[in-house]
Amino acid sequence: MNNLPHYQLYIAGQWRAGATGQVMHSVNPADGQPWASFDCAAPEDVDRAVAAAKSALEGPEWRDMTQTARGKLLYRLADLIAQNAEHLGRIETTDSGKLASETMAQTGYVADYYRYYAGLADKIEGAVLPIDKPDMHVYTQRMPIGVVAGIVPWNAQMFLAATKLAPALAAGCTVVLKASEIAPAPMIEFARLIDQAGFPPGVVSVITGDAENCAVPLTRHKDVDRIAFTGGPETAKHVIRNSAENFAVTTLELGGKSPILVFDDAEIDAAANGLIAGNFGASGQSCVAGTRGLVHRPVMDRLIAAITEKSSQLIVGDPHDPATHLGPLCTVAQVERIEDTLRKATDQGAKIIFGGARADQASPHYFQPTLVACNSPQVETLKTEMFGPVMSLLPFDTEEEAIALANDSDFGLGSGIFTTNLARAHRVSRRIRSGITWVNTYRAISPIAPFGGFNQSGYGREAGKEAILDYTRVKTTWINTSEAPMADPFVMR
């Protein structure tokens, strides 16, 4: 393995090895073999990255850069991302197993997130207050919140990094971006573009490593002012505990068990495509995967037939092959979790319509697209986030029952509704407790649209114009315009 590509940490504008020499290997899920190695950050490296971010925040090169100039830097970065989308996508596919057709397209679209926030960079405004005291001029400014710790998982990492990095930089913050120790190569490759774009050293550092030596020291670091985290609920609990050490403002984008409701007036073909997109797209490795299909009982059989027929045409195979629909899962642990969950579900009386086993491929990372017909809301596949291509369907009889089932979850990230009744679409969407509802479509994203959840899917929103304000603090300035000396110092004015 000595001839494998090797990735270093990007700290303060320089490439460097980890302080303790810890090295990890990344496995190509398509063949189950290590394909690259990377240095891991130690606490000393975290200190160095945060110190560089704090120094850049306070240094004139970034601090005094106009908001318009920051926007131009983001535009430059966006252009570099677009130009390198194919390269970055192929690296991500090799590292995580996601389809190259999706990683390349998604990376190309991610450039628009940076362009969107580049345009907002000089639209951050304060206000002059109509203060209730004479001879006082009082105004507010939106100041950068400070040093940001951005933590992203391995899935959709270019997208998830953009929703944090773009608004943070547009607001004038500095960022230490922590890539997952599972499949971190795309983020480290991305650091080369940050360097090429010309951001001052320390404005962005990209590191990776395990929880003990990297994530924990970063999230509890005294000089971190804000944490933007995407990951699982259990890890999020540790992040919140760590933030008690620095009182960093924290936003969490966590997991989901999103419901897709199909009513009896829905276009069945469209609903089947929506459920396939929501469950088999990205091989099910999506936080908004619509893994709880809630179906009006009169159309259940028709929908199952449509999904079965369409799924019979799906190709499981090499993620670099444009003909492939489902690639490998990123880790074998996901496959094992799916197998365990399916065993529990069938013990509870659920029926596997198709799939339900590992795919016949050279690597153990592959799993067949699977459809499960459930006989109860308590079936395990309706409860457990598996992060794999498993779709579960449960019938309902009334709209009220459908809403109750949709809300019967600890999560609340995404949801879908398929109906041709516009009034029902609005009515049901309003009552579902989720941060996003798609009607007659699924898995659509845009930099213009806020993204985030309810309940254990986290709090805070990413994307949209409001998100940039989350990377600022309001500063109020009072100016006494009177020529008279200040009055009695012991009386509050």
XYZ file of C-alpha atoms in Angstrom:
493
model
C 0.000 0.000 0.000
C 3.028 2.281 -0.175
C 2.064 3.596 -3.605
C -1.430 4.754 -2.593
C -2.331 8.447 -2.923
C -1.662 10.217 0.362
C -3.479 13.279 1.680
C -2.149 15.746 4.243
C -3.953 18.268 6.429
C -4.509 21.785 5.106
C -3.824 24.233 7.946
C -3.087 27.968 7.706
C -2.516 27.780 3.971
C 0.007 24.936 4.224
C -0.052 21.179 3.706
C 1.293 19.309 6.682
C 1.396 15.901 8.319
C -0.430 15.289 11.583
C 1.514 16.072 14.737
C 1.498 12.476 16.024
C 1.988 10.727 12.677
C -1.389 8.991 12.855
C -2.401 7.763 9.394
C -5.672 6.146 8.339
C -6.715 4.457 5.106
C -9.775 5.030 2.978
C -11.495 2.004 1.431
C -12.991 1.995 -2.066
C -16.434 0.452 -1.425
C -16.661 -0.811 -5.009
C -13.918 -3.370 -4.406
C -13.470 -3.259 -0.643
C -9.786 -2.373 -0.941
C -7.812 0.570 0.519
C -7.200 3.136 -2.190
C -5.745 6.156 -0.330
C -4.200 7.158 2.983
C -4.498 10.388 4.916
C -2.951 12.131 7.877
C -5.105 12.539 10.967
C -5.218 15.638 13.095
C -4.066 15.494 16.707
C -5.130 18.025 19.364
C -1.998 20.047 18.526
C -3.155 20.273 14.907
C -6.618 21.382 16.006
C -5.028 24.093 18.153
C -2.924 25.188 15.209
C -5.927 25.349 12.841
C -8.107 27.269 15.304
C -5.262 29.652 16.145
C -4.761 30.307 12.434
C -8.489 30.959 12.034
C -8.511 33.374 14.960
C -5.419 35.156 13.664
C -6.934 35.479 10.179
C -10.186 36.761 11.653
C -8.347 39.535 13.436
C -5.741 40.167 10.739
C -6.156 43.083 8.349
C -5.959 40.986 5.167
C -9.348 39.356 5.890
C -10.785 41.686 8.535
C -10.453 44.789 6.366
C -11.418 43.149 3.091
C -14.624 44.727 1.832
C -17.736 42.591 1.734
C -17.796 42.999 -2.040
C -14.228 41.691 -2.296
C -15.162 38.683 -0.169
C -17.984 38.022 -2.579
C -15.570 38.095 -5.510
C -13.383 35.512 -3.780
C -16.421 33.269 -3.398
C -17.261 33.735 -7.072
C -13.717 32.674 -7.919
C -14.046 29.596 -5.718
C -17.381 28.759 -7.369
C -15.793 28.891 -10.810
C -12.993 26.585 -9.681
C -15.516 24.112 -8.275
C -17.455 24.105 -11.540
C -14.273 23.605 -13.546
C -13.172 20.713 -11.327
C -16.584 19.113 -10.764
C -15.753 15.985 -12.750
C -12.450 15.444 -10.922
C -13.964 16.057 -7.486
C -16.935 13.850 -8.330
C -14.759 10.948 -9.382
C -12.693 11.250 -6.200
C -15.884 11.230 -4.124
C -17.204 8.194 -5.988
C -13.985 6.252 -5.447
C -13.940 7.236 -1.779
C -17.604 6.747 -0.829
C -19.158 4.562 -3.530
C -21.769 7.135 -4.555
C -22.646 7.153 -8.250
C -20.293 9.265 -10.334
C -23.246 10.617 -12.287
C -24.625 12.060 -9.048
C -21.373 13.213 -7.452
C -20.256 15.073 -10.571
C -23.650 16.700 -11.136
C -24.052 17.594 -7.476
C -20.565 19.087 -7.253
C -21.240 21.179 -10.342
C -24.461 22.458 -8.780
C -22.717 23.148 -5.470
C -20.898 25.980 -7.256
C -24.232 27.813 -7.294
C -24.327 27.770 -3.481
C -21.084 29.728 -3.409
C -22.376 32.088 -6.094
C -25.590 32.645 -4.158
C -23.749 33.654 -0.991
C -21.170 35.599 -2.980
C -24.060 37.766 -4.114
C -25.306 38.154 -0.543
C -21.890 39.091 0.877
C -22.436 42.828 0.445
C -26.168 42.705 1.219
C -25.695 42.222 4.969
C -27.096 45.405 6.433
C -27.474 47.039 9.821
C -29.996 49.700 10.813
C -30.232 53.165 12.292
C -32.569 52.930 15.264
C -35.301 55.516 15.985
C -34.080 55.658 19.568
C -36.310 57.053 22.313
C -33.660 59.398 23.722
C -32.623 62.865 22.521
C -29.132 63.596 21.217
C -28.337 59.930 20.561
C -27.417 58.373 17.235
C -27.750 54.604 17.554
C -27.089 52.051 14.854
C -26.554 48.310 14.506
C -24.077 46.334 12.440
C -23.903 42.653 11.564
C -20.440 41.482 12.609
C -18.868 38.086 11.773
C -19.675 35.665 14.562
C -16.037 34.513 14.643
C -14.274 31.186 14.217
C -16.565 28.477 12.854
C -16.122 24.722 13.254
C -17.841 23.103 10.284
C -18.288 19.343 10.637
C -19.537 17.309 7.694
C -20.194 13.573 7.188
C -19.018 11.514 4.232
C -22.285 11.553 2.285
C -23.011 14.595 0.075
C -19.995 16.288 1.614
C -19.444 18.908 -1.084
C -23.065 20.007 -0.671
C -23.027 19.869 3.119
C -19.745 21.770 3.277
C -21.134 24.466 0.961
C -24.156 25.104 3.177
C -21.758 25.970 6.000
C -18.675 27.388 4.330
C -20.361 29.679 1.807
C -22.488 31.729 4.246
C -19.717 31.737 6.868
C -17.156 33.202 4.458
C -19.667 35.638 2.988
C -20.317 36.914 6.516
C -16.582 37.383 7.124
C -16.016 34.431 9.449
C -13.086 32.028 9.349
C -13.632 28.271 9.245
C -12.011 25.048 10.374
C -13.693 22.384 8.265
C -13.573 18.892 9.758
C -14.120 16.142 7.179
C -15.313 12.701 8.224
C -12.565 10.172 8.799
C -14.696 7.943 6.551
C -14.036 8.967 2.931
C -12.428 12.409 3.521
C -10.575 12.654 0.195
C -13.043 14.970 -1.613
C -12.818 17.569 1.161
C -9.042 17.511 1.106
C -9.044 17.791 -2.681
C -11.454 20.702 -2.279
C -8.899 22.423 -0.013
C -6.637 22.733 -3.052
C -9.281 24.901 -4.712
C -9.622 27.063 -1.601
C -5.887 27.611 -1.739
C -5.998 28.312 -5.479
C -8.849 30.811 -5.090
C -6.588 33.028 -2.981
C -8.195 33.121 0.451
C -5.751 34.490 3.033
C -3.952 31.757 5.038
C -5.996 30.560 7.998
C -9.361 31.729 6.667
C -10.156 28.108 5.838
C -8.387 25.014 7.148
C -9.439 21.465 6.276
C -8.643 18.660 8.685
C -9.820 15.148 9.424
C -9.294 12.558 12.114
C -11.014 10.502 14.772
C -13.367 11.770 17.442
C -10.976 11.715 20.391
C -8.083 13.513 18.745
C -9.876 15.797 16.300
C -13.633 16.268 16.677
C -13.725 16.586 20.466
C -10.840 19.084 20.757
C -12.374 21.119 17.928
C -15.934 21.329 19.230
C -14.860 22.203 22.765
C -12.067 24.604 21.770
C -12.245 27.867 23.671
C -11.719 29.978 20.549
C -14.494 28.386 18.490
C -17.495 30.721 18.335
C -19.888 28.664 16.235
C -20.386 24.984 15.429
C -22.228 23.877 12.304
C -22.681 20.110 12.496
C -24.191 17.531 10.162
C -24.280 13.933 11.344
C -26.120 11.515 13.588
C -28.145 12.296 16.733
C -25.861 10.359 19.085
C -22.780 12.248 17.912
C -24.764 15.486 18.114
C -25.341 14.907 21.825
C -21.575 14.859 22.337
C -21.206 18.012 20.241
C -23.736 19.823 22.430
C -21.951 18.702 25.589
C -18.639 19.864 24.160
C -20.093 23.250 23.252
C -20.806 23.819 26.933
C -17.042 24.406 27.260
C -17.013 27.355 24.848
C -20.692 28.403 24.610
C -20.380 28.214 20.828
C -23.579 28.889 18.929
C -24.528 25.476 17.536
C -26.743 24.304 14.693
C -27.468 20.646 14.023
C -28.582 18.952 10.817
C -29.182 15.350 11.787
C -30.851 12.200 10.527
C -34.351 11.366 9.415
C -37.040 8.765 8.761
C -38.952 10.856 6.294
C -42.546 9.942 5.367
C -43.848 9.998 1.803
C -47.645 10.087 1.720
C -49.406 8.730 -1.371
C -53.125 9.498 -1.595
C -55.649 7.641 -3.726
C -55.877 10.509 -6.222
C -52.118 10.568 -6.855
C -50.533 9.840 -10.204
C -49.270 6.343 -9.417
C -46.393 6.457 -11.873
C -45.150 9.742 -10.400
C -45.572 8.448 -6.840
C -43.602 5.304 -7.669
C -40.805 7.431 -9.130
C -40.855 9.656 -6.041
C -40.543 6.691 -3.698
C -37.749 5.186 -5.782
C -35.931 8.535 -5.821
C -36.424 8.921 -2.094
C -35.199 5.432 -1.225
C -32.926 4.107 -3.962
C -31.417 7.414 -5.067
C -27.884 7.729 -3.676
C -28.337 4.023 -2.780
C -30.485 5.237 0.118
C -27.542 7.081 1.689
C -29.395 10.330 2.248
C -30.571 12.052 5.415
C -33.865 12.908 3.676
C -34.466 9.388 2.379
C -38.235 8.829 2.281
C -38.071 5.464 3.985
C -41.604 5.536 5.396
C -44.003 5.198 2.466
C -47.530 5.791 3.758
C -50.033 4.688 1.135
C -53.799 5.112 0.845
C -55.061 1.541 1.063
C -57.088 1.551 -2.218
C -53.926 2.181 -4.275
C -51.462 0.066 -2.302
C -51.467 -2.909 -4.678
C -51.146 -0.709 -7.777
C -48.272 1.213 -6.227
C -46.413 -1.937 -5.185
C -46.804 -3.295 -8.717
C -45.469 -0.056 -10.243
C -42.485 0.090 -7.877
C -41.707 -3.589 -8.432
C -41.827 -3.233 -12.214
C -39.639 -0.110 -12.244
C -37.161 -1.555 -9.733
C -36.710 -4.706 -11.808
C -34.913 -2.519 -14.343
C -32.429 -1.085 -11.835
C -28.758 -1.913 -12.279
C -26.550 -2.479 -9.236
C -22.873 -2.221 -10.020
C -19.797 -0.084 -10.598
C -20.537 3.460 -9.376
C -18.290 4.883 -12.119
C -20.414 3.235 -14.840
C -23.037 5.701 -16.160
C -25.499 2.820 -16.569
C -25.462 1.976 -12.857
C -28.424 3.033 -10.698
C -27.229 1.768 -7.315
C -23.626 1.543 -6.206
C -22.070 0.119 -3.054
C -22.774 1.404 0.427
C -19.943 3.331 1.992
C -19.324 0.932 4.885
C -19.958 -2.734 5.604
C -21.453 -1.653 8.933
C -24.385 -0.159 7.007
C -24.992 -3.475 5.252
C -24.930 -5.329 8.558
C -27.335 -2.812 10.101
C -29.764 -3.337 7.217
C -29.593 -7.114 7.561
C -30.252 -6.924 11.298
C -33.160 -4.497 10.828
C -34.769 -6.666 8.136
C -34.536 -9.733 10.383
C -36.375 -7.880 13.119
C -38.975 -6.605 10.659
C -39.804 -10.038 9.251
C -40.038 -11.403 12.799
C -42.670 -8.707 13.374
C -44.692 -9.903 10.387
C -43.410 -7.597 7.641
C -43.093 -9.066 4.145
C -40.130 -8.506 1.829
C -41.581 -7.945 -1.651
C -38.217 -7.918 -3.406
C -34.544 -7.648 -2.497
C -33.619 -8.201 1.106
C -30.084 -9.521 0.632
C -26.579 -8.511 -0.347
C -26.126 -7.974 -4.067
C -24.058 -10.427 -6.082
C -20.952 -8.275 -6.395
C -17.270 -8.703 -5.629
C -17.431 -6.337 -2.662
C -19.487 -6.927 0.516
C -20.587 -3.269 0.399
C -23.436 -3.910 -2.058
C -27.082 -4.444 -1.073
C -30.072 -5.121 -3.289
C -32.824 -2.498 -3.593
C -35.450 -3.751 -1.174
C -39.191 -3.220 -0.719
C -40.871 -4.146 2.567
C -44.645 -4.302 3.072
C -45.372 -3.481 6.706
C -48.321 -4.644 8.775
C -47.831 -2.237 11.680
C -46.338 1.198 12.420
C -44.044 -0.554 14.893
C -42.154 -2.545 12.253
C -38.442 -1.973 12.724
C -37.787 -0.758 9.178
C -40.205 2.115 9.849
C -38.265 3.125 12.955
C -34.559 2.650 12.204
C -32.507 4.876 9.920
C -30.529 2.330 7.886
C -28.810 4.555 5.323
C -29.320 2.031 2.569
C -31.741 1.111 -0.271
C -34.673 -0.151 1.792
C -38.207 1.152 1.188
C -41.027 0.369 3.616
C -44.731 0.800 2.776
C -47.584 1.012 5.299
C -51.262 1.471 4.366
C -53.591 4.114 5.806
C -57.340 4.680 5.459
C -57.946 8.366 6.193
C -56.129 11.673 5.857
C -56.079 12.092 9.635
C -54.500 8.670 10.048
C -51.893 9.505 7.401
C -50.909 12.709 9.223
C -50.724 10.892 12.560
C -48.505 8.186 11.073
C -46.288 10.773 9.380
C -45.748 12.533 12.712
C -45.185 9.270 14.608
C -41.405 9.612 14.530
C -38.567 10.977 16.601
C -37.338 12.722 13.442
C -38.695 15.504 11.254
C -36.359 16.398 8.398
C -38.066 15.718 5.066
C -41.494 14.606 3.890
C -43.316 14.043 0.637
C -46.925 14.208 -0.508
C -48.317 12.788 -3.734
C -51.805 14.026 -4.579
C -53.574 15.915 -7.335
C -55.743 17.731 -4.771
C -54.076 21.118 -4.254
C -56.102 21.933 -1.139
C -55.089 18.620 0.436
C -51.438 19.258 -0.428
C -51.444 22.578 1.438
C -53.522 21.219 4.317
C -51.429 18.123 4.941
C -48.099 19.868 4.387
C -48.930 22.392 7.083
C -49.638 19.672 9.642
C -46.633 17.417 9.011
C -43.863 18.184 11.486
C -40.903 18.334 9.160
C -38.586 21.075 7.999
C -39.150 20.268 4.315
C -42.172 19.009 2.388
C -41.984 18.092 -1.278
C -45.291 17.796 -3.151
C -45.382 15.563 -6.241
C -41.580 15.504 -6.297
C -38.726 14.508 -3.969
C -35.053 15.255 -3.150
C -35.015 18.693 -4.757
C -32.558 21.251 -3.344
C -31.569 24.852 -4.001
C -29.313 27.443 -2.347
C -32.394 29.671 -2.172
C -34.426 27.217 -0.062
C -33.750 26.672 3.677
C -32.866 23.113 4.717
C -33.278 21.665 8.206
C -35.516 19.689 10.518
C -37.712 19.382 13.587
C -37.402 17.110 16.622
C -34.318 14.846 16.581
C -33.516 15.954 13.045
C -31.865 18.966 14.616
C -32.334 22.716 14.736
C -31.225 25.686 12.729
C -31.446 26.076 8.961
C -28.884 25.905 6.186
C -29.230 27.594 2.765
C -31.519 30.508 2.059
C -30.813 34.144 2.725
C -31.517 33.907 6.459
C -28.693 31.397 6.963
C -26.016 34.028 6.395
C -27.328 35.959 9.403
C -26.641 32.916 11.590
C -22.947 33.604 11.020
C -23.214 37.148 12.376
C -23.745 38.878 15.693
C -25.514 42.191 16.089
C -23.363 45.018 17.418
C -25.069 48.172 18.690
C -23.246 51.508 18.687
C -24.439 54.551 20.690
C -23.109 58.018 19.841
C -23.907 61.034 21.966
C -24.416 63.942 19.544
C -24.966 66.581 22.215
C -22.329 69.264 22.805
C -23.189 69.235 26.513
C -21.027 67.145 28.860
C -22.342 63.746 29.892
C -24.789 64.096 32.799
C -24.871 62.431 36.239
C -22.755 59.217 35.941
C -24.858 57.457 38.578
C -28.096 57.648 36.616
C -28.718 55.283 33.751
C -29.608 57.333 30.722
